[in-house]
mmCIF file of C-alpha atoms in Angstrom:
data_model
loop_
_atom_site.group_PDB
_atom_site.id
_atom_site.type_symbol
_atom_site.label_atom_id
_atom_site.label_comp_id
_atom_site.label_asym_id
_atom_site.label_seq_id
_atom_site.Cartn_x
_atom_site.Cartn_y
_atom_site.Cartn_z
ATOM 1 C CA UNK W 529 0.000 0.000 0.000
ATOM 2 C CA UNK W 530 1.356 3.426 -0.952
ATOM 3 C CA UNK W 531 1.233 6.168 1.678
ATOM 4 C CA UNK W 532 1.020 9.800 0.696
ATOM 5 C CA UNK W 533 -0.244 12.940 2.365
ATOM 6 C CA UNK W 534 -3.410 13.976 0.574
ATOM 7 C CA UNK W 535 -6.838 15.151 1.648
ATOM 8 C CA UNK W 536 -9.473 12.474 1.212
ATOM 9 C CA UNK W 537 -6.797 9.951 0.139
ATOM 10 C CA UNK W 538 -6.519 11.682 -3.246
ATOM 11 C CA UNK W 539 -3.888 9.983 -5.430
ATOM 12 C CA UNK W 540 -3.200 7.338 -2.787
ATOM 13 C CA UNK W 541 -2.979 3.818 -4.227
ATOM 14 C CA UNK W 542 -4.831 1.757 -1.633
ATOM 15 C CA UNK W 543 -4.694 -1.651 -3.280
ATOM 16 C CA UNK W 544 -4.822 -3.629 -6.500
ATOM 17 C CA UNK W 545 -7.811 -4.689 -8.588
ATOM 18 C CA UNK W 546 -8.411 -6.622 -11.789
ATOM 19 C CA UNK W 547 -12.010 -5.425 -12.063
ATOM 20 C CA UNK W 548 -11.874 -1.996 -13.693
ATOM 21 C CA UNK W 549 -9.721 0.896 -14.840
ATOM 22 C CA UNK W 550 -10.863 4.448 -14.154
ATOM 23 C CA UNK W 551 -9.197 7.559 -15.473
ATOM 24 C CA UNK W 552 -6.029 5.715 -16.514
ATOM 25 C CA UNK W 553 -4.221 7.381 -19.432
ATOM 26 C CA UNK W 554 -4.930 5.534 -22.671
ATOM 27 C CA UNK W 555 -7.369 3.077 -21.075
ATOM 28 C CA UNK W 556 -10.450 5.071 -20.153
ATOM 29 C CA UNK W 557 -13.160 3.283 -18.197
ATOM 30 C CA UNK W 558 -13.088 -0.471 -18.659
ATOM 31 C CA UNK W 559 -14.717 -3.409 -16.896
ATOM 32 C CA UNK W 560 -12.487 -6.509 -16.967
ATOM 33 C CA UNK W 561 -10.790 -5.061 -20.069
ATOM 34 C CA UNK W 562 -13.959 -4.141 -21.999
ATOM 35 C CA UNK W 563 -14.600 -0.466 -22.687
ATOM 36 C CA UNK W 564 -17.661 1.173 -21.224
ATOM 37 C CA UNK W 565 -18.597 2.294 -24.745
ATOM 38 C CA UNK W 566 -18.742 -1.300 -26.028
ATOM 39 C CA UNK W 567 -20.583 -2.595 -22.978
ATOM 40 C CA UNK W 568 -23.219 0.135 -23.080
ATOM 41 C CA UNK W 569 -23.755 -0.013 -26.843
ATOM 42 C CA UNK W 570 -23.627 -3.744 -27.476
ATOM 43 C CA UNK W 571 -24.304 -5.421 -24.149
ATOM 44 C CA UNK W 572 -26.893 -5.527 -21.395
ATOM 45 C CA UNK W 573 -26.704 -5.043 -17.652
ATOM 46 C CA UNK W 574 -27.054 -8.787 -17.126
ATOM 47 C CA UNK W 575 -24.036 -9.428 -19.364
ATOM 48 C CA UNK W 576 -22.126 -6.720 -17.511
ATOM 49 C CA UNK W 577 -22.975 -8.157 -14.092
ATOM 50 C CA UNK W 578 -21.956 -11.639 -15.251
ATOM 51 C CA UNK W 579 -18.667 -10.205 -16.525
ATOM 52 C CA UNK W 580 -17.916 -8.343 -13.307
ATOM 53 C CA UNK W 581 -18.790 -11.232 -11.015
ATOM 54 C CA UNK W 582 -17.485 -14.163 -13.055
ATOM 55 C CA UNK W 583 -14.632 -12.627 -15.021
ATOM 56 C CA UNK W 584 -15.818 -13.216 -18.592
ATOM 57 C CA UNK W 585 -18.732 -12.328 -20.829
ATOM 58 C CA UNK W 586 -21.325 -15.113 -21.010
ATOM 59 C CA UNK W 587 -22.073 -16.989 -24.211
ATOM 60 C CA UNK W 588 -25.693 -17.098 -25.346
ATOM 61 C CA UNK W 589 -26.585 -20.241 -23.394
ATOM 62 C CA UNK W 590 -24.943 -18.908 -20.223
ATOM 63 C CA UNK W 591 -26.705 -15.566 -20.563
ATOM 64 C CA UNK W 592 -30.132 -17.131 -20.985
ATOM 65 C CA UNK W 593 -29.590 -19.346 -17.938
ATOM 66 C CA UNK W 594 -28.363 -16.358 -15.947
ATOM 67 C CA UNK W 595 -31.402 -14.283 -16.835
ATOM 68 C CA UNK W 596 -33.703 -17.140 -15.832
ATOM 69 C CA UNK W 597 -31.871 -17.416 -12.531
ATOM 70 C CA UNK W 598 -32.255 -13.695 -11.828
ATOM 71 C CA UNK W 599 -35.964 -13.829 -12.709
ATOM 72 C CA UNK W 600 -36.405 -16.638 -10.158
ATOM 73 C CA UNK W 601 -34.817 -14.524 -7.406
ATOM 74 C CA UNK W 602 -37.222 -11.557 -7.456
ATOM 75 C CA UNK W 603 -39.553 -12.816 -4.715
ATOM 76 C CA UNK W 604 -39.343 -11.566 -1.118
ATOM 77 C CA UNK W 605 -39.630 -13.581 2.111
ATOM 78 C CA UNK W 606 -42.944 -12.976 3.880
ATOM 79 C CA UNK W 607 -41.141 -11.714 6.963
ATOM 80 C CA UNK W 608 -39.276 -9.123 4.925
ATOM 81 C CA UNK W 609 -42.505 -7.704 3.482
ATOM 82 C CA UNK W 610 -43.789 -7.287 7.054
ATOM 83 C CA UNK W 611 -40.673 -5.280 7.910
ATOM 84 C CA UNK W 612 -41.111 -3.116 4.811
ATOM 85 C CA UNK W 613 -44.706 -2.411 5.772
ATOM 86 C CA UNK W 614 -43.575 -1.236 9.212
ATOM 87 C CA UNK W 615 -41.152 1.353 7.849
ATOM 88 C CA UNK W 616 -42.554 4.902 7.944
ATOM 89 C CA UNK W 617 -44.013 6.208 4.656
ATOM 90 C CA UNK W 618 -41.561 9.137 4.713
ATOM 91 C CA UNK W 619 -38.490 6.898 4.962
ATOM 92 C CA UNK W 620 -35.869 7.795 2.375
ATOM 93 C CA UNK W 621 -35.788 5.060 -0.291
ATOM 94 C CA UNK W 622 -32.065 4.572 0.325
ATOM 95 C CA UNK W 623 -32.863 3.733 3.931
ATOM 96 C CA UNK W 624 -35.516 1.296 2.688
ATOM 97 C CA UNK W 625 -32.914 -0.534 0.599
ATOM 98 C CA UNK W 626 -30.331 -0.475 3.377
ATOM 99 C CA UNK W 627 -32.825 -1.878 5.876
ATOM 100 C CA UNK W 628 -34.354 -4.378 3.454
ATOM 101 C CA UNK W 629 -31.020 -5.821 2.367
ATOM 102 C CA UNK W 630 -29.791 -6.005 5.953
ATOM 103 C CA UNK W 631 -32.988 -7.814 6.958
ATOM 104 C CA UNK W 632 -32.658 -10.225 4.043
ATOM 105 C CA UNK W 633 -29.294 -11.190 5.508
ATOM 106 C CA UNK W 634 -31.125 -12.459 8.586
ATOM 107 C CA UNK W 635 -33.497 -14.593 6.505
ATOM 108 C CA UNK W 636 -30.848 -15.853 4.094
ATOM 109 C CA UNK W 637 -27.539 -15.600 5.979
ATOM 110 C CA UNK W 638 -24.256 -16.205 4.253
ATOM 111 C CA UNK W 639 -23.414 -19.863 4.815
ATOM 112 C CA UNK W 640 -23.072 -23.083 2.869
ATOM 113 C CA UNK W 641 -26.435 -22.572 1.182
ATOM 114 C CA UNK W 642 -25.974 -18.881 0.375
ATOM 115 C CA UNK W 643 -22.481 -18.142 -0.946
ATOM 116 C CA UNK W 644 -21.017 -14.883 -2.299
ATOM 117 C CA UNK W 645 -22.107 -15.278 -5.928
ATOM 118 C CA UNK W 646 -25.597 -16.454 -5.036
ATOM 119 C CA UNK W 647 -26.036 -13.533 -2.618
ATOM 120 C CA UNK W 648 -24.826 -11.052 -5.236
ATOM 121 C CA UNK W 649 -27.308 -12.424 -7.777
ATOM 122 C CA UNK W 650 -30.093 -12.419 -5.194
ATOM 123 C CA UNK W 651 -29.500 -8.805 -4.209
ATOM 124 C CA UNK W 652 -29.391 -7.564 -7.808
ATOM 125 C CA UNK W 653 -32.576 -9.477 -8.591
ATOM 126 C CA UNK W 654 -34.661 -8.424 -5.581
ATOM 127 C CA UNK W 655 -33.515 -4.879 -4.781
ATOM 128 C CA UNK W 656 -36.163 -3.369 -7.051
ATOM 129 C CA UNK W 657 -38.702 -5.686 -5.413
ATOM 130 C CA UNK W 658 -37.749 -4.403 -1.948
ATOM 131 C CA UNK W 659 -37.964 -0.761 -2.965
ATOM 132 C CA UNK W 660 -41.185 -0.963 -4.958
ATOM 133 C CA UNK W 661 -43.045 -3.242 -2.558
ATOM 134 C CA UNK W 662 -42.490 -0.592 0.122
ATOM 135 C CA UNK W 663 -43.377 2.208 -2.314
ATOM 136 C CA UNK W 664 -46.712 0.791 -3.462
ATOM 137 C CA UNK W 665 -47.745 -0.335 0.015
ATOM 138 C CA UNK W 666 -47.248 3.140 1.468
ATOM 139 C CA UNK W 667 -48.620 5.139 -1.471
ATOM 140 C CA UNK W 668 -51.672 3.041 -2.339
ATOM 141 C CA UNK W 669 -51.934 0.311 0.283
ATOM 142 C CA UNK W 670 -51.330 -2.403 -2.337
ATOM 143 C CA UNK W 671 -49.204 -5.460 -1.576
ATOM 144 C CA UNK W 672 -47.739 -6.002 -5.028
ATOM 145 C CA UNK W 673 -46.575 -9.299 -6.451
ATOM 146 C CA UNK W 674 -42.851 -8.671 -6.934
ATOM 147 C CA UNK W 675 -42.407 -11.462 -9.470
ATOM 148 C CA UNK W 676 -42.391 -10.396 -13.119
ATOM 149 C CA UNK W 677 -41.377 -12.322 -16.224
ATOM 150 C CA UNK W 678 -39.543 -9.405 -17.823
ATOM 151 C CA UNK W 679 -36.126 -10.676 -18.873
ATOM 152 C CA UNK W 680 -34.140 -7.644 -17.685
ATOM 153 C CA UNK W 681 -33.622 -6.022 -14.313
ATOM 154 C CA UNK W 682 -34.321 -2.646 -15.947
ATOM 155 C CA UNK W 683 -37.627 -3.891 -17.339
ATOM 156 C CA UNK W 684 -38.506 -5.505 -13.999
ATOM 157 C CA UNK W 685 -37.970 -2.177 -12.236
ATOM 158 C CA UNK W 686 -40.081 -0.178 -14.680
ATOM 159 C CA UNK W 687 -42.846 -2.783 -14.728
ATOM 160 C CA UNK W 688 -43.074 -2.859 -10.925
ATOM 161 C CA UNK W 689 -43.002 0.946 -10.764
ATOM 162 C CA UNK W 690 -45.666 1.629 -13.391
ATOM 163 C CA UNK W 691 -47.679 -1.593 -13.293
ATOM 164 C CA UNK W 692 -47.331 -2.322 -17.007
ATOM 165 C CA UNK W 693 -44.789 -3.556 -19.551
ATOM 166 C CA UNK W 694 -42.318 -0.758 -20.275
ATOM 167 C CA UNK W 695 -41.745 0.828 -23.669
ATOM 168 C CA UNK W 696 -38.795 -0.984 -25.229
ATOM 169 C CA UNK W 697 -36.819 2.222 -25.761
ATOM 170 C CA UNK W 698 -37.318 3.201 -22.131
ATOM 171 C CA UNK W 699 -36.228 -0.221 -20.915
ATOM 172 C CA UNK W 700 -33.077 -0.021 -23.053
ATOM 173 C CA UNK W 701 -32.294 3.454 -21.729
ATOM 174 C CA UNK W 702 -32.543 2.320 -18.106
ATOM 175 C CA UNK W 703 -30.567 -0.825 -18.904
ATOM 176 C CA UNK W 704 -27.764 1.282 -20.409
ATOM 177 C CA UNK W 705 -27.673 3.455 -17.301
ATOM 178 C CA UNK W 706 -27.313 0.348 -15.123
ATOM 179 C CA UNK W 707 -24.293 -0.652 -17.215
ATOM 180 C CA UNK W 708 -22.777 2.811 -16.735
ATOM 181 C CA UNK W 709 -23.307 2.810 -12.963
ATOM 182 C CA UNK W 710 -22.210 -0.796 -12.364
ATOM 183 C CA UNK W 711 -18.573 -0.291 -11.425
ATOM 184 C CA UNK W 712 -16.027 2.478 -10.844
ATOM 185 C CA UNK W 713 -12.920 1.101 -9.137
ATOM 186 C CA UNK W 714 -12.117 2.370 -5.597
ATOM 187 C CA UNK W 715 -14.828 5.026 -5.319
ATOM 188 C CA UNK W 716 -16.001 5.890 -1.813
ATOM 189 C CA UNK W 717 -18.750 3.276 -1.485
ATOM 190 C CA UNK W 718 -16.717 0.475 -3.059
ATOM 191 C CA UNK W 719 -13.729 1.223 -0.855
ATOM 192 C CA UNK W 720 -16.000 1.309 2.180
ATOM 193 C CA UNK W 721 -17.431 -2.079 1.213
ATOM 194 C CA UNK W 722 -13.907 -3.466 0.815
ATOM 195 C CA UNK W 723 -12.925 -2.136 4.246
ATOM 196 C CA UNK W 724 -15.873 -3.985 5.782
ATOM 197 C CA UNK W 725 -15.052 -7.132 3.810
ATOM 198 C CA UNK W 726 -11.427 -6.921 4.944
ATOM 199 C CA UNK W 727 -12.518 -7.449 8.560
ATOM 200 C CA UNK W 728 -14.027 -10.812 7.490
ATOM 201 C CA UNK W 729 -17.512 -9.496 8.106
ATOM 202 C CA UNK W 730 -20.406 -11.045 6.173
ATOM 203 C CA UNK W 731 -21.416 -10.188 2.619
ATOM 204 C CA UNK W 732 -24.589 -8.310 3.570
ATOM 205 C CA UNK W 733 -22.710 -6.069 6.010
ATOM 206 C CA UNK W 734 -20.253 -5.099 3.285
ATOM 207 C CA UNK W 735 -23.087 -4.273 0.858
ATOM 208 C CA UNK W 736 -25.004 -2.220 3.413
ATOM 209 C CA UNK W 737 -21.781 -0.327 4.129
ATOM 210 C CA UNK W 738 -21.689 0.543 0.444
ATOM 211 C CA UNK W 739 -25.309 1.706 0.516
ATOM 212 C CA UNK W 740 -24.707 3.946 3.510
ATOM 213 C CA UNK W 741 -21.721 5.541 1.799
ATOM 214 C CA UNK W 742 -23.516 5.962 -1.522
ATOM 215 C CA UNK W 743 -26.372 7.794 0.204
ATOM 216 C CA UNK W 744 -24.314 10.979 0.553
ATOM 217 C CA UNK W 745 -24.884 13.889 -1.827
ATOM 218 C CA UNK W 746 -21.189 13.994 -2.764
ATOM 219 C CA UNK W 747 -21.442 10.433 -4.080
ATOM 220 C CA UNK W 748 -24.630 8.715 -5.259
ATOM 221 C CA UNK W 749 -26.984 11.454 -4.125
ATOM 222 C CA UNK W 750 -25.550 13.790 -6.762
ATOM 223 C CA UNK W 751 -28.098 12.648 -9.353
ATOM 224 C CA UNK W 752 -30.943 13.664 -7.040
ATOM 225 C CA UNK W 753 -29.278 17.032 -6.480
ATOM 226 C CA UNK W 754 -28.873 17.488 -10.235
ATOM 227 C CA UNK W 755 -32.589 16.905 -10.775
ATOM 228 C CA UNK W 756 -33.436 19.346 -8.006
ATOM 229 C CA UNK W 757 -31.336 21.937 -9.820
ATOM 230 C CA UNK W 758 -32.751 21.308 -13.304
ATOM 231 C CA UNK W 759 -36.380 21.459 -12.258
ATOM 232 C CA UNK W 760 -35.907 24.939 -10.769
ATOM 233 C CA UNK W 761 -36.024 26.367 -14.294
ATOM 234 C CA UNK W 762 -38.752 26.542 -16.932
ATOM 235 C CA UNK W 763 -36.624 27.328 -19.992
ATOM 236 C CA UNK W 764 -32.969 27.445 -21.112
ATOM 237 C CA UNK W 765 -32.653 31.229 -20.798
ATOM 238 C CA UNK W 766 -33.957 31.124 -17.237
ATOM 239 C CA UNK W 767 -31.542 28.271 -16.497
ATOM 240 C CA UNK W 768 -28.563 30.247 -17.801
ATOM 241 C CA UNK W 769 -29.434 33.278 -15.713
ATOM 242 C CA UNK W 770 -30.036 31.124 -12.665
ATOM 243 C CA UNK W 771 -26.743 29.242 -12.972
ATOM 244 C CA UNK W 772 -24.798 32.469 -13.484
ATOM 245 C CA UNK W 773 -26.411 33.836 -10.337
ATOM 246 C CA UNK W 774 -25.538 30.709 -8.346
ATOM 247 C CA UNK W 775 -21.959 30.817 -9.574
ATOM 248 C CA UNK W 776 -21.755 34.465 -8.632
ATOM 249 C CA UNK W 777 -22.869 33.519 -5.119
ATOM 250 C CA UNK W 778 -20.244 30.745 -4.955
ATOM 251 C CA UNK W 779 -22.873 28.006 -4.820
ATOM 252 C CA UNK W 780 -21.927 24.410 -5.631
ATOM 253 C CA UNK W 781 -23.495 23.097 -8.841
ATOM 254 C CA UNK W 782 -23.969 19.348 -8.607
ATOM 255 C CA UNK W 783 -23.418 17.016 -11.557
ATOM 256 C CA UNK W 784 -20.226 18.591 -12.880
ATOM 257 C CA UNK W 785 -16.593 17.584 -12.691
ATOM 258 C CA UNK W 786 -15.275 14.353 -11.236
ATOM 259 C CA UNK W 787 -12.647 13.336 -8.726
ATOM 260 C CA UNK W 788 -10.770 11.044 -11.134
ATOM 261 C CA UNK W 789 -11.502 12.519 -14.572
ATOM 262 C CA UNK W 790 -9.732 15.685 -15.693
ATOM 263 C CA UNK W 791 -11.302 16.364 -19.120
ATOM 264 C CA UNK W 792 -14.511 14.343 -19.466
ATOM 265 C CA UNK W 793 -16.542 11.589 -17.891
ATOM 266 C CA UNK W 794 -16.685 8.867 -20.593
ATOM 267 C CA UNK W 795 -20.109 7.816 -19.332
ATOM 268 C CA UNK W 796 -21.660 11.260 -19.732
ATOM 269 C CA UNK W 797 -21.895 11.314 -23.531
ATOM 270 C CA UNK W 798 -23.569 7.902 -23.475
ATOM 271 C CA UNK W 799 -26.281 8.804 -20.977
ATOM 272 C CA UNK W 800 -26.743 12.202 -22.644
ATOM 273 C CA UNK W 801 -27.495 10.454 -25.932
ATOM 274 C CA UNK W 802 -30.055 8.212 -24.229
ATOM 275 C CA UNK W 803 -31.646 11.218 -22.534
ATOM 276 C CA UNK W 804 -31.950 12.923 -25.922
ATOM 277 C CA UNK W 805 -33.496 9.815 -27.508
ATOM 278 C CA UNK W 806 -36.201 9.240 -24.931
ATOM 279 C CA UNK W 807 -37.085 12.922 -24.620
ATOM 280 C CA UNK W 808 -37.398 13.162 -28.406
ATOM 281 C CA UNK W 809 -39.583 10.043 -28.425
ATOM 282 C CA UNK W 810 -41.828 11.667 -25.821
ATOM 283 C CA UNK W 811 -42.077 14.823 -27.939
ATOM 284 C CA UNK W 812 -40.992 17.082 -25.073
ATOM 285 C CA UNK W 813 -37.424 18.376 -25.042
ATOM 286 C CA UNK W 814 -37.846 20.938 -22.260
ATOM 287 C CA UNK W 815 -35.849 19.097 -19.591
ATOM 288 C CA UNK W 816 -33.125 18.110 -22.020
ATOM 289 C CA UNK W 817 -32.792 21.626 -23.455
ATOM 290 C CA UNK W 818 -32.526 23.119 -19.972
ATOM 291 C CA UNK W 819 -29.910 20.510 -19.062
ATOM 292 C CA UNK W 820 -27.902 21.210 -22.195
ATOM 293 C CA UNK W 821 -27.909 24.948 -21.533
ATOM 294 C CA UNK W 822 -26.690 24.389 -17.960
ATOM 295 C CA UNK W 823 -23.947 22.143 -19.306
ATOM 296 C CA UNK W 824 -22.869 24.855 -21.738
ATOM 297 C CA UNK W 825 -22.753 27.522 -19.036
ATOM 298 C CA UNK W 826 -20.683 25.329 -16.712
ATOM 299 C CA UNK W 827 -18.227 24.522 -19.504
ATOM 300 C CA UNK W 828 -17.931 28.166 -20.532
ATOM 301 C CA UNK W 829 -17.741 29.717 -17.076
ATOM 302 C CA UNK W 830 -15.927 27.078 -15.025
ATOM 303 C CA UNK W 831 -14.369 24.706 -17.539
ATOM 304 C CA UNK W 832 -16.304 21.843 -15.930
ATOM 305 C CA UNK W 833 -17.828 18.893 -17.785
ATOM 306 C CA UNK W 834 -21.073 17.076 -17.016
ATOM 307 C CA UNK W 835 -20.614 13.787 -15.207
ATOM 308 C CA UNK W 836 -22.811 10.679 -15.363
ATOM 309 C CA UNK W 837 -25.187 11.967 -12.712
ATOM 310 C CA UNK W 838 -26.183 15.108 -14.607
ATOM 311 C CA UNK W 839 -27.903 13.660 -17.686
ATOM 312 C CA UNK W 840 -29.064 10.632 -15.722
ATOM 313 C CA UNK W 841 -31.429 13.059 -14.005
ATOM 314 C CA UNK W 842 -33.331 14.138 -17.138
ATOM 315 C CA UNK W 843 -33.312 10.557 -18.433
ATOM 316 C CA UNK W 844 -34.781 9.099 -15.247
ATOM 317 C CA UNK W 845 -37.404 11.816 -14.979
ATOM 318 C CA UNK W 846 -38.566 11.078 -18.560
ATOM 319 C CA UNK W 847 -38.874 7.412 -17.549
ATOM 320 C CA UNK W 848 -41.318 8.479 -14.837
ATOM 321 C CA UNK W 849 -38.958 7.640 -12.007
ATOM 322 C CA UNK W 850 -39.369 9.721 -8.810
ATOM 323 C CA UNK W 851 -36.293 11.726 -7.869
ATOM 324 C CA UNK W 852 -35.946 9.895 -4.560
ATOM 325 C CA UNK W 853 -35.442 6.652 -6.523
ATOM 326 C CA UNK W 854 -32.474 7.918 -8.542
ATOM 327 C CA UNK W 855 -29.823 6.846 -6.038
ATOM 328 C CA UNK W 856 -31.539 3.512 -5.273
ATOM 329 C CA UNK W 857 -31.232 2.700 -8.988
ATOM 330 C CA UNK W 858 -27.525 3.396 -8.568
ATOM 331 C CA UNK W 859 -27.563 0.790 -5.759
ATOM 332 C CA UNK W 860 -29.327 -1.839 -7.879
ATOM 333 C CA UNK W 861 -26.594 -1.451 -10.474
ATOM 334 C CA UNK W 862 -23.577 -0.975 -8.206
ATOM 335 C CA UNK W 863 -24.335 -4.139 -6.219
ATOM 336 C CA UNK W 864 -22.629 -5.911 -9.127
ATOM 337 C CA UNK W 865 -19.479 -3.853 -8.683
ATOM 338 C CA UNK W 866 -19.492 -3.933 -4.872
ATOM 339 C CA UNK W 867 -19.970 -7.690 -4.905
ATOM 340 C CA UNK W 868 -17.092 -8.172 -7.327
ATOM 341 C CA UNK W 869 -14.836 -6.126 -5.068
ATOM 342 C CA UNK W 870 -15.945 -7.945 -1.927
ATOM 343 C CA UNK W 871 -15.096 -11.255 -3.570
ATOM 344 C CA UNK W 872 -11.761 -9.890 -4.820
ATOM 345 C CA UNK W 873 -10.893 -8.479 -1.385
ATOM 346 C CA UNK W 874 -11.588 -11.807 0.270
ATOM 347 C CA UNK W 875 -9.482 -13.700 -2.258
ATOM 348 C CA UNK W 876 -6.281 -11.965 -1.106
ATOM 349 C CA UNK W 877 -7.273 -10.350 2.124
ATOM 350 C CA UNK W 878 -5.418 -8.122 4.501
ATOM 351 C CA UNK W 879 -7.375 -5.924 6.856
ATOM 352 C CA UNK W 880 -7.506 -2.344 5.577
ATOM 353 C CA UNK W 881 -6.185 -0.197 8.389
ATOM 354 C CA UNK W 882 -4.327 2.972 7.260
ATOM 355 C CA UNK W 883 -2.300 5.233 9.520
ATOM 356 C CA UNK W 884 -3.110 8.855 10.293
ATOM 357 C CA UNK W 885 -1.006 11.956 10.893
ATOM 358 C CA UNK W 886 -1.714 13.140 14.439
ATOM 359 C CA UNK W 887 -2.221 16.919 14.600
ATOM 360 C CA UNK W 888 -3.580 17.191 18.160
ATOM 361 C CA UNK W 889 -1.946 18.705 21.265
ATOM 362 C CA UNK W 890 1.357 17.485 22.699
ATOM 363 C CA UNK W 891 1.329 15.288 25.771
ATOM 364 C CA UNK W 892 -0.442 17.002 28.647
ATOM 365 C CA UNK W 893 -0.419 16.514 32.413
ATOM 366 C CA UNK W 894 -3.463 15.158 34.197
ATOM 367 C CA UNK W 895 -5.078 17.593 36.654
ATOM 368 C CA UNK W 896 -7.502 16.620 39.413
ATOM 369 C CA UNK W 897 -10.976 17.941 38.703
ATOM 370 C CA UNK W 898 -10.775 20.606 41.438
ATOM 371 C CA UNK W 899 -7.604 22.062 39.872
ATOM 372 C CA UNK W 900 -8.876 22.419 36.321
ATOM 373 C CA UNK W 901 -9.598 25.914 34.996
#
């Protein structure tokens, strides 16, 4: 492990991974050697998850079997649905997922029957079921059947959310976003999950650690913040004036720049294209046009590029997804990456315990309580 003084561990190499490259000169973003462009254009989230977890892309027979397996894992234990019903209606959806996945670990603990790969598949398959069972119960009092026959996790999510088969273009757009969000090397939530795994804790604890870390607005919550920003404006001109005013007041504009990319986020152009497609198909470009104007202002005024979270916001809103569900979708996808890292950490484990530079007071003398100032 390399040690280096840097705020937030910037530029510190904290370990090795064979799972992805992020921001490496000449390599871009790759999963197991495949570029994010190829995976998003030619593949599916299920293929991507298989690749991340098992090391290679599946052939057709393997992919079909894998999809059937994931479809079979969408149900929820009866006890878990009772827990979801007891959560308050105003619970943040990220807390619903964190609690639901933690509870599932009590019903299906990691042991000889439930191993790492089977747990990873189970969590990817049923996370949407956990979230949307809770959602429908508390918004309409309906106990939904969480089993659907849709062949993709993206389609399963949209079908549970809206109660009908999704438009194919919409399903493909969400599927592409799941590919883009699946993995990103030692980001905050993945590193946190690896720290938990390094203590030899159980798989569910490591995943819930990742969820708790992702919940923050400087990480996964950025897509929610981006949507909150975009919907403040009714037209591009109003957006430009508003952003210039915020910049003048030194306000932080979420959805721009990235910790590990200096010139562009390779995922941004892909999700932007999908946002354009589905907004054009809907015949309403207002959100996209406002987003594009904000992007232009940020590039012109601050030299900052849009990251994945920014255009994910207008894409998800067009798909009819509530803003509070944006980060949970990130979870559904990133479980594939977290799980791959947990497995990798365990394969060559050493507890992650860095040192710190002490900047407190020098040694002091103890004073009896009646002599203290």
